[in-house]
């Protein structure tokens, strides 16, 4: 969408790929906790348009609050290459 958020079609059809509790990025874990809910309520989600030339979109979603987080480590993968929309967090 023009404001940088994802359409509901994308967020509604995304699949969880990792629970935030299991992330290695301490800064991201802290930010997600600050956003609300328990860390275990957040998942890194993936939506694919399909095929080798398709796009995979990743974001973080809180299953309890319905909130989508776009700040750190949201990205898209086009044909096997990641296109960062934000700089990677410093470790």
Short mmCIF file of N, CA and C in Angstrom, two decimals, residues 19-89:
data_model
loop_
_atom_site.label_atom_id
_atom_site.label_comp_id
_atom_site.label_asym_id
_atom_site.label_seq_id
_atom_site.Cartn_x
_atom_site.Cartn_y
_atom_site.Cartn_z
N UNK A 19 8.75 -18.43 15.57
CA UNK A 19 8.22 -17.68 16.70
C UNK A 19 9.28 -16.70 17.18
N UNK A 20 8.87 -15.51 17.55
CA UNK A 20 9.80 -14.47 17.98
C UNK A 20 10.63 -14.89 19.18
N UNK A 21 10.11 -15.75 20.01
CA UNK A 21 10.85 -16.25 21.17
C UNK A 21 12.15 -16.93 20.73
N UNK A 22 12.16 -17.50 19.53
CA UNK A 22 13.32 -18.25 19.02
C UNK A 22 14.24 -17.41 18.13
N UNK A 23 13.98 -16.12 18.01
CA UNK A 23 14.85 -15.25 17.19
C UNK A 23 16.19 -15.04 17.87
N UNK A 24 17.24 -14.83 17.06
CA UNK A 24 18.58 -14.54 17.58
C UNK A 24 18.80 -13.05 17.81
N UNK A 25 17.96 -12.20 17.26
CA UNK A 25 18.13 -10.76 17.30
C UNK A 25 17.54 -10.19 18.60
N UNK A 26 18.39 -9.88 19.56
CA UNK A 26 17.95 -9.39 20.87
C UNK A 26 17.24 -8.04 20.75
N UNK A 27 17.73 -7.16 19.87
CA UNK A 27 17.10 -5.85 19.70
C UNK A 27 15.67 -6.01 19.19
N UNK A 28 15.48 -6.86 18.20
CA UNK A 28 14.15 -7.09 17.64
C UNK A 28 13.23 -7.69 18.70
N UNK A 29 13.73 -8.63 19.47
CA UNK A 29 12.91 -9.23 20.53
C UNK A 29 12.46 -8.17 21.53
N UNK A 30 13.34 -7.26 21.87
CA UNK A 30 13.02 -6.19 22.80
C UNK A 30 11.95 -5.26 22.22
N UNK A 31 12.10 -4.90 20.96
CA UNK A 31 11.14 -4.01 20.31
C UNK A 31 9.77 -4.67 20.21
N UNK A 32 9.72 -5.94 19.86
CA UNK A 32 8.44 -6.63 19.76
C UNK A 32 7.74 -6.69 21.12
N UNK A 33 8.50 -6.90 22.17
CA UNK A 33 7.93 -6.91 23.52
C UNK A 33 7.37 -5.53 23.87
N UNK A 34 8.08 -4.48 23.48
CA UNK A 34 7.60 -3.12 23.72
C UNK A 34 6.32 -2.82 22.95
N UNK A 35 6.13 -3.46 21.80
CA UNK A 35 4.95 -3.23 20.97
C UNK A 35 3.68 -3.75 21.65
N UNK A 36 3.83 -4.74 22.53
CA UNK A 36 2.68 -5.25 23.26
C UNK A 36 2.58 -6.76 23.22
N UNK A 37 1.99 -7.29 24.27
CA UNK A 37 1.81 -8.74 24.36
C UNK A 37 3.08 -9.44 24.78
N UNK A 38 3.00 -10.73 24.86
CA UNK A 38 4.15 -11.56 25.18
C UNK A 38 4.97 -11.80 23.92
N UNK A 39 6.26 -11.98 24.10
CA UNK A 39 7.13 -12.24 22.95
C UNK A 39 6.65 -13.47 22.18
N UNK A 40 6.16 -14.46 22.88
CA UNK A 40 5.70 -15.69 22.22
C UNK A 40 4.43 -15.48 21.39
N UNK A 41 3.77 -14.32 21.54
CA UNK A 41 2.60 -14.01 20.72
C UNK A 41 2.98 -13.55 19.32
N UNK A 42 4.26 -13.19 19.13
CA UNK A 42 4.75 -12.67 17.86
C UNK A 42 5.37 -13.79 17.03
N UNK A 43 5.13 -13.75 15.73
CA UNK A 43 5.74 -14.68 14.78
C UNK A 43 6.28 -13.91 13.58
N UNK A 44 7.40 -14.38 13.05
CA UNK A 44 7.85 -13.89 11.75
C UNK A 44 6.99 -14.62 10.73
N UNK A 45 6.37 -13.84 9.85
CA UNK A 45 5.42 -14.40 8.89
C UNK A 45 5.98 -14.30 7.47
N UNK A 46 5.51 -15.19 6.61
CA UNK A 46 5.93 -15.17 5.22
C UNK A 46 4.72 -15.33 4.32
N UNK A 47 4.68 -14.52 3.29
CA UNK A 47 3.64 -14.59 2.26
C UNK A 47 4.35 -14.71 0.92
N UNK A 48 3.93 -15.65 0.11
CA UNK A 48 4.59 -15.88 -1.18
C UNK A 48 3.60 -15.70 -2.32
N UNK A 49 4.05 -15.00 -3.36
CA UNK A 49 3.23 -14.88 -4.56
C UNK A 49 3.44 -16.11 -5.45
N UNK A 50 4.39 -16.98 -5.07
CA UNK A 50 4.58 -18.24 -5.75
C UNK A 50 5.58 -18.21 -6.89
N UNK A 51 6.16 -19.37 -7.12
CA UNK A 51 7.09 -19.53 -8.23
C UNK A 51 8.47 -18.95 -7.97
N UNK A 52 9.41 -19.33 -8.82
CA UNK A 52 10.79 -18.88 -8.65
C UNK A 52 10.94 -17.39 -8.94
N UNK A 53 10.01 -16.80 -9.68
CA UNK A 53 10.07 -15.37 -9.96
C UNK A 53 9.10 -14.60 -9.07
N UNK A 54 8.51 -15.28 -8.11
CA UNK A 54 7.57 -14.64 -7.21
C UNK A 54 8.28 -13.86 -6.11
N UNK A 55 7.50 -13.29 -5.24
CA UNK A 55 8.02 -12.49 -4.14
C UNK A 55 7.58 -13.12 -2.83
N UNK A 56 8.51 -13.26 -1.90
CA UNK A 56 8.20 -13.65 -0.53
C UNK A 56 8.29 -12.40 0.32
N UNK A 57 7.24 -12.11 1.08
CA UNK A 57 7.20 -10.94 1.95
C UNK A 57 7.24 -11.43 3.39
N UNK A 58 8.13 -10.83 4.19
CA UNK A 58 8.25 -11.19 5.60
C UNK A 58 7.90 -10.00 6.47
N UNK A 59 7.20 -10.28 7.56
CA UNK A 59 6.88 -9.26 8.55
C UNK A 59 6.67 -9.98 9.88
N UNK A 60 6.38 -9.22 10.92
CA UNK A 60 6.13 -9.79 12.24
C UNK A 60 4.69 -9.52 12.62
N UNK A 61 4.02 -10.55 13.15
CA UNK A 61 2.59 -10.47 13.44
C UNK A 61 2.31 -10.99 14.83
N UNK A 62 1.51 -10.23 15.59
CA UNK A 62 1.10 -10.65 16.93
C UNK A 62 -0.27 -11.31 16.83
N UNK A 63 -0.32 -12.61 17.10
CA UNK A 63 -1.55 -13.37 16.94
C UNK A 63 -2.62 -13.00 17.97
N UNK A 64 -2.23 -12.43 19.09
CA UNK A 64 -3.20 -12.05 20.12
C UNK A 64 -3.82 -10.69 19.85
N UNK A 65 -3.00 -9.72 19.41
CA UNK A 65 -3.49 -8.36 19.22
C UNK A 65 -3.86 -8.05 17.77
N UNK A 66 -3.39 -8.87 16.83
CA UNK A 66 -3.64 -8.62 15.41
C UNK A 66 -2.74 -7.54 14.83
N UNK A 67 -1.73 -7.13 15.60
CA UNK A 67 -0.82 -6.07 15.17
C UNK A 67 0.28 -6.63 14.26
N UNK A 68 0.61 -5.88 13.20
CA UNK A 68 1.72 -6.21 12.32
C UNK A 68 2.82 -5.19 12.57
N UNK A 69 4.05 -5.68 12.73
CA UNK A 69 5.19 -4.80 12.99
C UNK A 69 6.09 -4.78 11.75
N UNK A 70 6.45 -3.57 11.32
CA UNK A 70 7.24 -3.38 10.10
C UNK A 70 8.61 -2.76 10.35
N UNK A 71 8.97 -2.44 11.58
CA UNK A 71 10.14 -1.62 11.85
C UNK A 71 11.49 -2.23 11.55
N UNK A 72 11.81 -3.35 12.14
CA UNK A 72 13.13 -3.96 11.99
C UNK A 72 12.97 -5.29 11.27
N UNK A 73 13.81 -5.54 10.29
CA UNK A 73 13.91 -6.84 9.62
C UNK A 73 12.69 -7.22 8.80
N UNK A 74 11.87 -6.26 8.38
CA UNK A 74 10.83 -6.63 7.42
C UNK A 74 11.50 -6.60 6.05
N UNK A 75 11.18 -7.55 5.20
CA UNK A 75 11.86 -7.61 3.91
C UNK A 75 11.05 -8.37 2.90
N UNK A 76 11.51 -8.33 1.68
CA UNK A 76 10.92 -9.08 0.59
C UNK A 76 12.03 -9.87 -0.10
N UNK A 77 11.68 -11.02 -0.58
CA UNK A 77 12.64 -11.87 -1.27
C UNK A 77 12.13 -12.06 -2.70
N UNK A 78 12.91 -11.59 -3.64
CA UNK A 78 12.53 -11.66 -5.05
C UNK A 78 13.46 -12.62 -5.78
N UNK A 79 12.91 -13.72 -6.25
CA UNK A 79 13.70 -14.68 -7.01
C UNK A 79 14.96 -15.15 -6.29
N UNK A 80 14.89 -15.32 -4.97
CA UNK A 80 16.01 -15.82 -4.21
C UNK A 80 16.89 -14.74 -3.59
N UNK A 81 16.63 -13.47 -3.85
CA UNK A 81 17.42 -12.38 -3.27
C UNK A 81 16.56 -11.58 -2.32
N UNK A 82 17.12 -11.25 -1.17
CA UNK A 82 16.38 -10.43 -0.21
C UNK A 82 16.51 -8.96 -0.55
N UNK A 83 15.42 -8.25 -0.45
CA UNK A 83 15.38 -6.81 -0.65
C UNK A 83 15.00 -6.21 0.70
N UNK A 84 15.97 -5.72 1.46
CA UNK A 84 15.71 -5.15 2.78
C UNK A 84 14.93 -3.86 2.65
N UNK A 85 13.91 -3.70 3.47
CA UNK A 85 13.18 -2.45 3.50
C UNK A 85 13.65 -1.59 4.67
N UNK A 86 14.36 -2.19 5.60
CA UNK A 86 14.98 -1.45 6.69
C UNK A 86 16.37 -2.03 6.89
N UNK A 87 17.31 -1.24 7.39
CA UNK A 87 18.65 -1.78 7.63
C UNK A 87 18.59 -2.89 8.67
N UNK A 88 19.45 -3.89 8.56
CA UNK A 88 19.47 -4.95 9.55
C UNK A 88 19.85 -4.38 10.92
N UNK A 89 19.29 -4.97 11.96
CA UNK A 89 19.58 -4.51 13.31
C UNK A 89 21.02 -4.82 13.68
#
